PDB file of C-alpha atoms in Angstrom:
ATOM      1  CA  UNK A1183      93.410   1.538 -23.027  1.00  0.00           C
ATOM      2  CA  UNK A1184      90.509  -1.031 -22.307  1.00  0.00           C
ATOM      3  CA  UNK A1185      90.939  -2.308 -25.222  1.00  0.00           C
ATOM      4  CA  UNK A1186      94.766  -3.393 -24.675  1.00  0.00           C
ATOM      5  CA  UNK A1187      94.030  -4.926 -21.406  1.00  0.00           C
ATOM      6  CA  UNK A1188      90.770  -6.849 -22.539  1.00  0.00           C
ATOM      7  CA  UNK A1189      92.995  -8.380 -25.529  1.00  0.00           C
ATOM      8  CA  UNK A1190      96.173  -9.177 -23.327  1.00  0.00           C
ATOM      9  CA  UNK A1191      93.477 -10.720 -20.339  1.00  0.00           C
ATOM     10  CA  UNK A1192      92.390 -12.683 -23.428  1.00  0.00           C
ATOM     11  CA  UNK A1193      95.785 -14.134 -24.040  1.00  0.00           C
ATOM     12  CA  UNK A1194      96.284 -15.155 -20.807  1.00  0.00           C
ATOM     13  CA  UNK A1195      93.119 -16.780 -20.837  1.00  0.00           C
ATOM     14  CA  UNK A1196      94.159 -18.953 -23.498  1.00  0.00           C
ATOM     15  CA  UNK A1197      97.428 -19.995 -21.772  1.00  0.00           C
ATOM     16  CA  UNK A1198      95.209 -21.000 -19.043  1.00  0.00           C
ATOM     17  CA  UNK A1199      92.739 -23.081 -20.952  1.00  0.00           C
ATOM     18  CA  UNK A1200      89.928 -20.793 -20.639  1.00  0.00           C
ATOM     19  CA  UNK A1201      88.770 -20.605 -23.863  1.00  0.00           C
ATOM     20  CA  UNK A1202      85.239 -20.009 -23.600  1.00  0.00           C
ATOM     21  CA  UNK A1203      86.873 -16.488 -21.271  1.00  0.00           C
ATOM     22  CA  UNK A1204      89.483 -15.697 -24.157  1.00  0.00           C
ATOM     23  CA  UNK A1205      86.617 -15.937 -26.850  1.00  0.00           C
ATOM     24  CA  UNK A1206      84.186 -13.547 -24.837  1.00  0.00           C
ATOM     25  CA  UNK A1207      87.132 -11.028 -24.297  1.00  0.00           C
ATOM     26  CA  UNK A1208      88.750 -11.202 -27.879  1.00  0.00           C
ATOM     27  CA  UNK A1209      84.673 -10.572 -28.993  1.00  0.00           C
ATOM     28  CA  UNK A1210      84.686  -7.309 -26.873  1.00  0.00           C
ATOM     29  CA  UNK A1211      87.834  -5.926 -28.152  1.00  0.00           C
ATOM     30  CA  UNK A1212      86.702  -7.453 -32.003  1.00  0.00           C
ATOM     31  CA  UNK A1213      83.418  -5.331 -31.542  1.00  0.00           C
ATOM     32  CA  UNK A1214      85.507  -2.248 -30.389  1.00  0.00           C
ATOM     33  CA  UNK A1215      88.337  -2.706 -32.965  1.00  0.00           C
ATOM     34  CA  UNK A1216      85.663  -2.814 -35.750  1.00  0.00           C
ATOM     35  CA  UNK A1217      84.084   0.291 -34.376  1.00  0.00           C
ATOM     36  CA  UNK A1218      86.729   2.185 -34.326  1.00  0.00           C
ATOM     37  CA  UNK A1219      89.476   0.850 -36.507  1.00  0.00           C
ATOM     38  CA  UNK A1220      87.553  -0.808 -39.652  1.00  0.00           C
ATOM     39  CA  UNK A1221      87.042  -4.219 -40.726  1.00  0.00           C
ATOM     40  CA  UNK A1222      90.201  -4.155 -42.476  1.00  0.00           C
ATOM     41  CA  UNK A1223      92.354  -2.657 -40.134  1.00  0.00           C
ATOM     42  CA  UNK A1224      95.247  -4.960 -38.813  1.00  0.00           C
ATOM     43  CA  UNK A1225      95.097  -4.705 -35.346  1.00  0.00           C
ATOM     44  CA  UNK A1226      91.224  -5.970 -36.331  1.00  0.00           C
ATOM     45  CA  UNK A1227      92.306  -8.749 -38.346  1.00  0.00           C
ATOM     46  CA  UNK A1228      94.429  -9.720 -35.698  1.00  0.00           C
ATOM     47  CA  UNK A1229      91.922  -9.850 -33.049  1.00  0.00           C
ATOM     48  CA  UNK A1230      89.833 -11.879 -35.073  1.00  0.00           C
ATOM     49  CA  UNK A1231      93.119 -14.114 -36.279  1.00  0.00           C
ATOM     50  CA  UNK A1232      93.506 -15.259 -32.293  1.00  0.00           C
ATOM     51  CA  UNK A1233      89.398 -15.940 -32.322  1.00  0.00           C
ATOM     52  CA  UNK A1234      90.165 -18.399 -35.016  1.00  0.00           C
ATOM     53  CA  UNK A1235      92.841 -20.428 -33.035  1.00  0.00           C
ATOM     54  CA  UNK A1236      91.197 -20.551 -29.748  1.00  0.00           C
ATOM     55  CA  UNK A1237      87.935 -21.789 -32.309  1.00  0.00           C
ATOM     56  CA  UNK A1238      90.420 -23.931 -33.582  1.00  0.00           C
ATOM     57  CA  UNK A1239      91.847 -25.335 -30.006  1.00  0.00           C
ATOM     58  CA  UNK A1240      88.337 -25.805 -28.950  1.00  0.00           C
ATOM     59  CA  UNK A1241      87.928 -28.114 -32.184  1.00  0.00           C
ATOM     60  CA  UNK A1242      85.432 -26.070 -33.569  1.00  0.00           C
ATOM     61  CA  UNK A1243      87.449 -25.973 -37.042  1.00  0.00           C
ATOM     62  CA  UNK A1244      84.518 -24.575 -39.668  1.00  0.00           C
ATOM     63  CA  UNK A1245      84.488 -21.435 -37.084  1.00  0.00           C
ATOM     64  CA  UNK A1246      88.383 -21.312 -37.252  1.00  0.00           C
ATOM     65  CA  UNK A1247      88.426 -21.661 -40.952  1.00  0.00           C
ATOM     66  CA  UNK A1248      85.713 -19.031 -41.393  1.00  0.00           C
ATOM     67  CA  UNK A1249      87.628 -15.961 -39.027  1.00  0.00           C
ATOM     68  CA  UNK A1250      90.874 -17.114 -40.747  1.00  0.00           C
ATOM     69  CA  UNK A1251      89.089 -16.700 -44.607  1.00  0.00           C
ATOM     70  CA  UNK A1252      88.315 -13.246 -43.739  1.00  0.00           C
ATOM     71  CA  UNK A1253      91.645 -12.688 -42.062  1.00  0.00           C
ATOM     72  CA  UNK A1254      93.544 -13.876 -45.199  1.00  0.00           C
ATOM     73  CA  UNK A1255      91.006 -11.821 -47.460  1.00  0.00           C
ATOM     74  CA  UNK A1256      91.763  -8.632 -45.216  1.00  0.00           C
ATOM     75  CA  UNK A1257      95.434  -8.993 -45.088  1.00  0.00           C
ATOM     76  CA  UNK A1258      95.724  -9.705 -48.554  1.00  0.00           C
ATOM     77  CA  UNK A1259      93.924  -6.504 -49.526  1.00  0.00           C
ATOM     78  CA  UNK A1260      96.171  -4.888 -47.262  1.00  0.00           C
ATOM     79  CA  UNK A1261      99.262  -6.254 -47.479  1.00  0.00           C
ATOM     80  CA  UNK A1262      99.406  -8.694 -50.761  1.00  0.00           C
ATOM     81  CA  UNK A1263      99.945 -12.235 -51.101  1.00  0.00           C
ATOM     82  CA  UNK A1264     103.499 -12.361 -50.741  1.00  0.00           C
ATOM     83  CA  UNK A1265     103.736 -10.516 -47.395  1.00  0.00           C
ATOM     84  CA  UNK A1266     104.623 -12.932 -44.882  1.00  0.00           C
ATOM     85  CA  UNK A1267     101.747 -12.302 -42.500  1.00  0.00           C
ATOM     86  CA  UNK A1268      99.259 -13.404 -45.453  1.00  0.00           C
ATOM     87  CA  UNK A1269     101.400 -16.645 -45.520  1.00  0.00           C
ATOM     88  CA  UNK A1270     101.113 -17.415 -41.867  1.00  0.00           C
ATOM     89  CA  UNK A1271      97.207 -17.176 -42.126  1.00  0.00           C
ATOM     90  CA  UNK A1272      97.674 -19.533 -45.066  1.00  0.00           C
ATOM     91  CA  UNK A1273      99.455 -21.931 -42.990  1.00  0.00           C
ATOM     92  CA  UNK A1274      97.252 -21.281 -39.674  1.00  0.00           C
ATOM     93  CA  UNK A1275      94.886 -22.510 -42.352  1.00  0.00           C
ATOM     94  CA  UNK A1276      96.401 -25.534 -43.699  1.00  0.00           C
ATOM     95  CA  UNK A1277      96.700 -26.986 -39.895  1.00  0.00           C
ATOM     96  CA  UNK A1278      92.882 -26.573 -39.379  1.00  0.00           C
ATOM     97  CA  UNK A1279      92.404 -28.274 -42.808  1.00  0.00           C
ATOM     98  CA  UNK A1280      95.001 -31.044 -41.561  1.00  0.00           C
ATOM     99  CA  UNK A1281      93.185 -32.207 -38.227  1.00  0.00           C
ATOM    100  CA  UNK A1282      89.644 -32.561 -40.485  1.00  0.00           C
ATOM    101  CA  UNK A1283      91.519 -34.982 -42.639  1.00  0.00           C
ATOM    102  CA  UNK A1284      91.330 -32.616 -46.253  1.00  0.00           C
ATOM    103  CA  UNK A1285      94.607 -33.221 -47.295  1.00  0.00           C
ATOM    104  CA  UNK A1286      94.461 -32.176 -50.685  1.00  0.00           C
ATOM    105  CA  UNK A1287      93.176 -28.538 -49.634  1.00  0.00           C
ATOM    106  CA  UNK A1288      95.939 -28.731 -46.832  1.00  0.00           C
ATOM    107  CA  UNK A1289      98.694 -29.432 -49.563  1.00  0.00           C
ATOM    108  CA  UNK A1290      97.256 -26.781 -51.276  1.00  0.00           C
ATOM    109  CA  UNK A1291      97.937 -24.135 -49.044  1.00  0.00           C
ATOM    110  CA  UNK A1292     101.459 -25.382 -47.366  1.00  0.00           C
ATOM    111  CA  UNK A1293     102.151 -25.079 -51.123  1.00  0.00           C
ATOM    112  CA  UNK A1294     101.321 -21.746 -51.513  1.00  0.00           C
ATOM    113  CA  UNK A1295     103.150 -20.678 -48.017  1.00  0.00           C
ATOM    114  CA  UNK A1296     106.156 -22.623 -49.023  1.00  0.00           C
ATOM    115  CA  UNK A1297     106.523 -20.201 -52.840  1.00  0.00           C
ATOM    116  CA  UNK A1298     106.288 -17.479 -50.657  1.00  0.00           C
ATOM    117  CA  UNK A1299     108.378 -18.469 -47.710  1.00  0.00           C
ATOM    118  CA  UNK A1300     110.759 -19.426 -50.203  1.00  0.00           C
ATOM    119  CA  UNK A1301     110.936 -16.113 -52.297  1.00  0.00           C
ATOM    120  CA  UNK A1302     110.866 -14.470 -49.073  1.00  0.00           C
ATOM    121  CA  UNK A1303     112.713 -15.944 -46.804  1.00  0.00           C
ATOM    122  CA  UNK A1304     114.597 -18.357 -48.482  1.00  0.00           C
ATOM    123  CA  UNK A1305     115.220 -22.215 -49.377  1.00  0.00           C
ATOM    124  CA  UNK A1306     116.801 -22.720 -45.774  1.00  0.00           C
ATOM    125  CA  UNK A1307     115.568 -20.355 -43.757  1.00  0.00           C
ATOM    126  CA  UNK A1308     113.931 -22.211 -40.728  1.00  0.00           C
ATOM    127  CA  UNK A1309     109.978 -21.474 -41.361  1.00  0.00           C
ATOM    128  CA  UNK A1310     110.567 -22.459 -45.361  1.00  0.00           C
ATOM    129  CA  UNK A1311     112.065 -26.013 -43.934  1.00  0.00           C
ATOM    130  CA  UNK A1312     109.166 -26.126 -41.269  1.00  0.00           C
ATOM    131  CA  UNK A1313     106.814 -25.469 -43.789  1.00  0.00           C
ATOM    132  CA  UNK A1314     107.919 -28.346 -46.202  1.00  0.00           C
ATOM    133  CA  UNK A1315     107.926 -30.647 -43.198  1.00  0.00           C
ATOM    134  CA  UNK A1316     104.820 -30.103 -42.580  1.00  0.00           C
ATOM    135  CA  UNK A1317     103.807 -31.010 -46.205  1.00  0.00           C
ATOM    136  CA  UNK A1318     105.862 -34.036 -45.930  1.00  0.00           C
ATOM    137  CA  UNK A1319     103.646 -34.968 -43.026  1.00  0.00           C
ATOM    138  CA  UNK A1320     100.528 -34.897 -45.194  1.00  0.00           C
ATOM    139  CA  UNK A1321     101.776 -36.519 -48.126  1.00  0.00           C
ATOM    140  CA  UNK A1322     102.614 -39.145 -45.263  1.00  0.00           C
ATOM    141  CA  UNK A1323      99.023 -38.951 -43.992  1.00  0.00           C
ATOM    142  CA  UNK A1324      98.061 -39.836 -47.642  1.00  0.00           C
ATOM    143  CA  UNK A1325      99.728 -42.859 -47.999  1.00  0.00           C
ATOM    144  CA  UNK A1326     102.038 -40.696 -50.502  1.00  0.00           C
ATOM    145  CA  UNK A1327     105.861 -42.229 -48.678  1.00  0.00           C
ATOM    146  CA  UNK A1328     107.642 -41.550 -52.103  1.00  0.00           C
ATOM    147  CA  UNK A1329     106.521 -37.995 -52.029  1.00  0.00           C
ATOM    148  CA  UNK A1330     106.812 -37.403 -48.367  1.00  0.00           C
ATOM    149  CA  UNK A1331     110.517 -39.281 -48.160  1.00  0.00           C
ATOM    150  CA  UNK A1332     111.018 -36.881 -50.658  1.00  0.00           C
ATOM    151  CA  UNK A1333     110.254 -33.735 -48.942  1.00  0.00           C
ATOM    152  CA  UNK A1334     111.269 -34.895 -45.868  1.00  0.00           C
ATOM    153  CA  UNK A1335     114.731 -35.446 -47.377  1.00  0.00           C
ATOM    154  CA  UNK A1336     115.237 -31.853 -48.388  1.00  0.00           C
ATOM    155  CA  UNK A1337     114.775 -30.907 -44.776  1.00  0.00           C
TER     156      UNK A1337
END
C-alpha cells in the first residue's frame, strides 16, 4: 500500500534529519488516513502523533502541542484515560511543555502519566520510575531540590 511506504519513507526521513521531507510525507499519508480511516481512527492519530514530534524536533512546540491535543482527545475517546497509549501522549506532552520552560503544566501532566503508569504498570515497573524521574527533573528546574531529592530518591 502507498500509504505504508509513504509513512515508513517518512520515518526514515526523520532518522536522517530531514524533517521538512518526513513532515510532507506524514501530511500525505495524514490526508489519506483521514479520508479513508476517520479522524479518530488510530492508525490516524498516529500519523498525526509522529507530525507532532518531528514539529517538536524542529522546535516548533505550539504546532507539536496542538497535533498532540487532538491526539490525546482522539485516543481518549477511543481508548480512555487509563490506556497506556493516552498516557504516552500525555507524557510526549509534558516534554514539549518542559523545553518552553511551563513547568507547572509539565508537572501537571507527568502527574497524571505517573497515576496511570502506576495503576497500570506498576510502582517499579521501568516507564513508572522514568516517569517520576522526569518529574524530579522539573521540580529541579524549579528550584524545588526538597521535592526533586525527593522523587529522585524513590527512583
Amino acid at each position: 500500500d502507498f500509504a505504508i511506504t509513504l509513512y515508513n519513507m517518512a520515518g526514515v526521513y526523520c532518522t536522517q534529519g530531514r524533517h521538512d521531507e518526513a513532515l510532507e510525507a506524514y501530511g500525505r499519508v495524514l490526508a489519506s488516513e483521514r479520508n479513508t480511516l476517520g479522524e479518530e481512527h488510530l492508525d490516524t492519530l498516529t500519523t498525526l502523533s509522529k507530525m507532532a514530534g518531528v514539529y517538536d524536533d524542529q522546535g516548533r512546540p505550539d504546532e507539536a502541542l496542538e497535533a498532540y491535543g487532538r491526539v490525546l482527545e482522539g485516543k481518549r475517546k477511543a481508548l480512555g484515560e487509563e490506556h497506556p497509549d493516552f498516557a504516552i501522549t500525555l507524557y510526549n506532552m509534558a516534554g514539549v511543555y518542559c523545553t518552553q520552560g511551563r513547568h507547572d503544566e509539565a508537572l501537571e501532566a507527568y502527574g497524571r502519566v505517573l497515576a496511570s503508569e502506576r495503576n497500570t504498570l506498576g510502582e517499579e515497573h521501568l516507564d513508572t520510575l522514568t516517569t517520576l524521574s522526569k518529574m524530579a527533573g522539573v521540580y529541579d528546574d524549579q528550584g524545588r531540590p526538597d521535592e526533586a531529592l525527593e522523587a529522585y530518591g524513590r527512583v
